[in-house]
Amino acid sequence: MATTAPTGSPPSQPSLTHPSPPLKLTTVKALSESPGLSSIPSIYTFPKQPYHEPVSDTKEPIPTIDFSLLTSSHPDERSETIRELGKACRDWGFFMVINHGVPERMMKAIIEACREFFELPEEEKRGISGKHVLDPIRFGTSFNESVDEILCWRDYVKIFQHPEFHSPDKPPSFREIALEYSKRVRLVAREIIRGISDSLGLEKDYIDETLNLENGLQLIAANLYPPCPQPELAMGLPPHSDHGLLTLLIQNQIGGLQVQHKGKWVNIDPIPNSFLANIGDHIEILSNGKYKSVLHRAVVNNRDVRISIAMPHGPALDAIVGPASKLVENVGNPPAYGAMKYKEYLELQQCTMLNGKSSLERIRNGV
Ligand code: OGA
Ligand code: NI
């Protein structure tokens, strides 16, 4: 061969191969409100259209975990619930949480507060938004508007709640409602994570202490999915897994979430007044793949505005996460994932296109 291979690949410069999209795109809310909109711009057309893939007709219900039994002082009730929790994590990666103690009025209030936030003028919402994944308030559309080549039919706002609390100033009630809601949900999440730790055969507080959950990252990630004139062509959120340890999601009674189970998409209709919980990439990493962070997506409809509020709970930003040594040694299998700082993982996920589990793939050993 006469040519010499380059010794290193040049830094990727997507702007050389693709024209950069305008920095600030129209929100889907504004687009959906344009008079007489009967079709969607082609940039919202997904090649793998959601309604073309068969949806599972399984009668198998998504597992339900009774939170009051997880915190029961009766040892048998707790250990039975831990067994069910472990099975739910292994079989589905998703489960409903009932009897969690967070008042229904708080769940409704936070959905209304987010709805009012989305109603604010565009400039106001853009005005308070940071640009980097670690900025405490980010408002935008699609997934990552600076890299997406196809746009998602979704606007969002992400607000850091812990270890530092942040809130937009408008609507005026937002701060108080968010503070109260986040505090209550954080207690539920930490207790479920203790249960997960237990179910993996680790000390109950292993994950909490090793990953410094006292300073763990908690976000409000509110999604707005306006009615879409051609829902069969668009996607609210394409298939992805969540980055943290545990996400707790609520919605305004309008369905749209689908979870991958046994190779098919399953429609999930949460029980009112419950949380839909799913484990994130960092439980998959910590458990050395024993529990998988499952792909899910959101489809849209042409009738109703859907609002969902996902609340991801992660390690402390500077915690380094790798497979728990006890799990690796006990089973005699090598660590399947490289260890990485949580903060760096978040940055990696933001600059990778949403194509399935790309971020996890990149730290999986031997890939
Ligand atoms: C998310 C998410 C699903 C939904 O925000 O990560 O998966 O139903 N949302 O909105
Ligand atoms: Ni998600």
XYZ file of C-alpha atoms and ligand atoms in Angstrom:
378
model
C 0.000 0.000 0.000
C 1.417 3.308 -1.023
C -0.735 5.425 1.186
C 0.018 6.013 4.806
C -2.826 5.661 7.217
C -3.329 8.703 9.377
C -2.085 8.077 12.878
C -5.083 9.548 14.650
C -8.581 10.461 13.647
C -9.244 14.164 13.414
C -11.584 15.656 15.981
C -15.121 15.269 14.735
C -16.471 18.438 13.193
C -20.064 17.814 12.271
C -20.357 21.367 10.970
C -18.073 20.453 8.068
C -20.309 17.674 6.844
C -23.744 18.962 7.837
C -24.932 22.517 7.788
C -25.487 23.568 11.407
C -29.136 23.985 12.236
C -30.122 27.470 13.326
C -29.058 27.870 16.932
C -32.563 28.444 18.212
C -35.272 26.381 16.625
C -38.964 27.006 16.826
C -40.479 25.095 19.683
C -42.937 22.337 18.884
C -45.501 24.221 20.942
C -45.270 27.264 18.648
C -45.250 25.040 15.573
C -48.299 23.042 16.668
C -50.178 26.277 17.278
C -49.539 27.631 13.770
C -52.946 28.143 12.129
C -54.032 25.435 9.709
C -51.066 23.112 10.333
C -52.093 19.843 8.689
C -48.730 18.212 8.004
C -45.360 18.279 9.732
C -42.117 19.721 8.312
C -39.951 16.918 6.912
C -37.254 17.452 9.550
C -39.720 15.889 12.044
C -40.214 12.717 9.979
C -38.499 9.744 11.571
C -37.135 7.050 9.244
C -38.149 4.333 11.705
C -41.712 5.400 12.192
C -43.195 4.474 15.520
C -46.574 3.239 14.286
C -44.966 0.899 11.772
C -43.342 -1.233 14.411
C -45.705 -3.720 16.016
C -46.730 -3.035 19.560
C -46.796 -6.021 21.860
C -50.177 -7.456 22.761
C -48.807 -8.949 25.962
C -51.281 -9.345 28.774
C -48.389 -9.512 31.199
C -48.823 -6.495 33.483
C -45.882 -4.278 34.319
C -44.728 -5.138 37.892
C -46.086 -3.104 40.803
C -44.095 -2.377 43.944
C -45.941 -1.392 47.108
C -43.664 1.214 48.664
C -45.337 0.912 52.070
C -44.186 -2.731 52.239
C -40.652 -1.786 51.226
C -40.451 0.430 54.302
C -42.378 -2.002 56.512
C -40.919 -2.772 59.924
C -42.177 -6.310 59.422
C -39.072 -8.144 58.119
C -41.041 -10.681 56.039
C -42.971 -7.971 54.204
C -39.792 -6.109 53.415
C -37.868 -9.161 52.231
C -40.747 -10.330 50.013
C -40.946 -6.841 48.463
C -37.163 -6.804 47.907
C -37.533 -10.097 46.027
C -40.285 -8.615 43.863
C -38.190 -5.501 43.268
C -35.213 -7.583 42.138
C -37.444 -9.569 39.785
C -38.951 -6.350 38.359
C -35.442 -4.966 37.729
C -34.312 -8.185 36.043
C -37.422 -8.864 33.960
C -38.585 -5.366 32.985
C -36.300 -2.604 34.289
C -39.596 -0.740 34.791
C -42.213 -0.922 37.551
C -45.101 1.045 39.055
C -44.714 2.344 42.603
C -47.896 2.578 44.675
C -48.522 3.703 48.277
C -45.494 5.987 48.098
C -46.876 8.662 50.422
C -46.358 11.639 48.076
C -49.714 13.492 48.200
C -51.713 13.463 44.968
C -52.205 17.227 45.188
C -48.412 17.705 44.958
C -48.225 15.533 41.855
C -51.017 17.528 40.230
C -49.506 20.842 41.323
C -46.106 20.145 39.770
C -47.728 19.132 36.460
C -49.763 22.368 36.468
C -46.676 24.420 37.362
C -44.800 22.902 34.412
C -47.769 23.486 32.112
C -47.764 27.174 33.149
C -44.020 27.353 32.581
C -44.454 26.078 29.005
C -47.181 28.722 28.481
C -44.683 31.563 29.119
C -43.528 33.630 26.118
C -40.780 31.943 24.096
C -38.186 34.688 24.749
C -38.706 34.391 28.462
C -38.147 30.622 28.465
C -35.123 30.937 26.166
C -33.810 33.784 28.297
C -33.301 31.662 31.412
C -31.858 28.669 29.586
C -28.242 27.562 29.829
C -26.622 25.654 26.960
C -24.443 23.038 28.642
C -25.696 19.769 30.140
C -24.430 20.895 33.557
C -26.218 24.264 33.461
C -28.901 24.190 36.163
C -31.811 25.275 33.941
C -32.153 24.259 30.312
C -35.150 24.859 28.109
C -35.322 23.635 24.563
C -36.873 21.462 21.924
C -36.088 17.997 20.509
C -33.218 16.207 22.367
C -30.108 18.227 21.664
C -30.976 20.866 19.099
C -27.369 21.516 18.172
C -26.712 17.923 17.019
C -30.113 16.410 16.109
C -30.578 15.833 12.401
C -34.177 14.764 12.833
C -36.177 16.668 15.396
C -38.337 15.144 18.122
C -41.897 16.381 18.642
C -41.142 17.534 22.156
C -40.196 20.629 24.126
C -38.540 20.268 27.505
C -37.243 22.025 30.564
C -34.617 20.481 32.839
C -34.030 21.992 36.241
C -31.453 20.884 38.830
C -33.137 20.239 42.181
C -30.302 18.690 44.174
C -27.608 18.995 45.543
C -28.348 22.626 44.698
C -31.932 23.727 44.265
C -32.819 25.861 41.250
C -36.108 27.208 39.988
C -37.350 29.583 37.314
C -38.906 32.735 38.800
C -42.045 32.246 36.733
C -44.676 31.020 37.191
C -44.522 32.446 40.725
C -45.723 29.240 42.403
C -43.070 27.074 40.725
C -40.334 27.406 43.335
C -42.379 26.340 46.328
C -44.097 23.459 44.566
C -40.856 22.156 43.035
C -38.975 22.345 46.336
C -41.624 20.385 48.192
C -42.206 17.830 45.430
C -38.495 17.172 44.852
C -37.798 16.671 48.539
C -40.599 14.110 48.873
C -39.723 12.241 45.693
C -36.035 12.133 46.644
C -36.901 10.242 49.844
C -38.898 7.697 47.844
C -36.087 7.288 45.287
C -33.378 6.792 47.918
C -35.456 4.143 49.660
C -36.063 2.269 46.403
C -32.332 2.470 45.645
C -31.658 0.955 49.105
C -34.053 -1.850 48.144
C -32.253 -2.342 44.828
C -28.915 -2.496 46.667
C -30.344 -5.135 48.989
C -31.820 -7.104 46.085
C -28.371 -7.288 44.462
C -26.961 -8.899 47.611
C -25.105 -5.723 48.563
C -25.353 -3.848 51.847
C -28.595 -1.888 51.961
C -26.689 1.417 52.001
C -23.938 0.371 49.603
C -25.163 2.397 46.610
C -26.244 5.343 48.758
C -22.844 5.586 50.436
C -20.512 4.595 47.591
C -22.100 6.992 45.113
C -22.664 9.738 47.700
C -26.415 10.057 47.219
C -26.537 12.638 50.000
C -25.183 14.891 47.232
C -26.788 12.961 44.385
C -28.026 14.735 41.275
C -31.786 15.126 41.011
C -33.541 16.883 38.142
C -36.991 17.872 37.055
C -37.100 16.873 33.394
C -40.487 18.057 32.159
C -41.614 17.086 28.659
C -44.315 18.797 26.607
C -45.737 16.831 23.670
C -48.257 19.053 21.825
C -50.826 17.445 19.511
C -49.187 16.442 16.236
C -51.120 16.439 12.923
C -49.191 13.364 11.690
C -48.352 11.368 14.807
C -47.566 8.272 12.724
C -44.527 10.024 11.198
C -43.122 11.795 14.235
C -41.539 10.719 17.505
C -41.863 12.423 20.889
C -38.657 10.888 22.163
C -36.783 8.211 20.210
C -35.589 5.019 21.935
C -33.128 5.783 24.717
C -32.125 4.665 28.169
C -31.883 7.048 31.126
C -28.473 8.013 32.479
C -28.893 8.016 36.261
C -29.767 5.343 38.811
C -33.549 5.631 39.061
C -36.126 7.778 37.228
C -39.584 8.397 38.693
C -42.105 9.625 36.138
C -45.613 11.061 36.324
C -47.867 12.294 33.509
C -51.133 14.158 32.899
C -53.207 10.992 32.258
C -52.384 11.034 28.536
C -50.517 7.943 27.352
C -47.547 7.829 24.993
C -44.759 5.988 26.779
C -43.621 2.667 25.342
C -41.119 0.314 26.928
C -39.114 -2.375 25.197
C -39.920 -5.772 26.650
C -38.951 -9.136 25.133
C -38.037 -7.398 21.874
C -41.354 -5.552 21.437
C -42.773 -2.167 22.384
C -45.303 -2.252 25.202
C -47.699 0.651 25.817
C -47.550 1.774 29.415
C -50.575 3.376 31.015
C -49.570 4.310 34.520
C -52.015 3.798 37.363
C -53.214 7.258 38.498
C -51.454 8.584 41.576
C -48.512 6.222 41.171
C -44.955 6.648 39.907
C -43.561 4.857 36.932
C -40.029 3.895 37.951
C -37.185 2.747 35.748
C -33.594 1.921 36.435
C -30.949 3.905 34.600
C -27.564 3.221 33.018
C -25.712 3.611 36.309
C -27.600 0.733 37.936
C -26.704 -1.380 34.898
C -23.052 -0.397 35.336
C -23.005 -0.857 39.113
C -24.759 -4.243 38.896
C -22.275 -5.312 36.183
C -25.152 -5.878 33.781
C -27.305 -7.965 36.131
C -30.025 -5.322 35.832
C -30.413 -3.721 32.407
C -31.281 -0.099 31.757
C -34.173 -0.626 29.356
C -34.916 1.284 26.142
C -38.087 3.334 26.095
C -39.595 6.008 23.858
C -42.531 8.409 23.700
C -44.993 8.456 20.797
C -47.324 11.383 20.137
C -51.005 11.786 19.275
C -53.145 14.248 17.310
C -55.659 15.178 20.028
C -54.229 15.987 23.422
C -51.331 17.860 24.935
C -49.256 15.387 26.907
C -47.066 16.496 29.781
C -44.741 14.120 31.587
C -42.363 14.884 34.406
C -39.424 12.553 34.684
C -37.337 12.903 37.788
C -33.940 11.261 37.337
C -31.887 10.482 40.457
C -28.196 9.944 39.916
C -24.924 9.635 41.787
C -23.086 12.747 42.980
C -21.643 14.478 39.914
C -18.042 13.685 40.831
C -18.717 10.085 41.948
C -16.869 7.492 39.885
C -19.162 4.635 38.948
C -18.039 1.157 37.983
C -19.293 -2.377 38.698
C -19.555 -3.136 42.448
C -16.469 -5.166 43.366
C -18.525 -7.679 45.355
C -20.656 -8.517 42.327
C -17.654 -8.901 40.072
C -15.660 -11.097 42.471
C -18.582 -13.222 43.653
C -19.715 -14.347 40.267
C -16.191 -14.673 38.980
C -16.999 -12.584 35.919
C -14.818 -9.668 34.857
C -16.131 -6.115 35.036
C -18.242 -5.552 31.918
C -18.020 -1.745 32.056
C -15.228 0.728 32.590
C -15.506 3.085 35.558
C -16.286 6.702 34.782
C -17.149 9.925 36.556
C -20.925 10.503 36.431
C -20.376 14.065 35.245
C -18.294 12.870 32.290
C -20.924 10.311 31.359
C -23.547 13.070 31.189
C -21.351 15.062 28.840
C -20.767 11.989 26.693
C -24.493 11.292 26.419
C -25.244 14.831 25.297
C -22.829 14.753 22.394
C -23.836 11.298 21.206
C -26.855 10.956 18.967
C -29.801 9.269 20.577
C -29.467 5.901 18.879
C -30.317 3.339 21.463
C -27.748 2.767 24.143
C -24.863 4.557 22.520
C -23.413 5.952 25.744
C -23.445 2.598 27.529
C -21.967 0.895 24.491
C -19.020 3.242 24.642
C -17.955 2.208 28.107
C -18.756 -1.476 27.756
C -15.509 -3.447 27.932
C -14.342 -5.249 24.844
C -16.508 -3.169 22.479
C -37.505 10.891 29.577
C -38.547 9.967 29.115
C -40.833 9.506 28.634
C -42.151 10.161 28.603
O -37.828 12.070 29.802
O -36.348 10.427 29.718
O -38.241 8.845 28.837
O -43.133 9.436 28.650
N -39.810 10.396 29.026
O -42.224 11.382 28.492
Ni -36.269 8.373 29.494
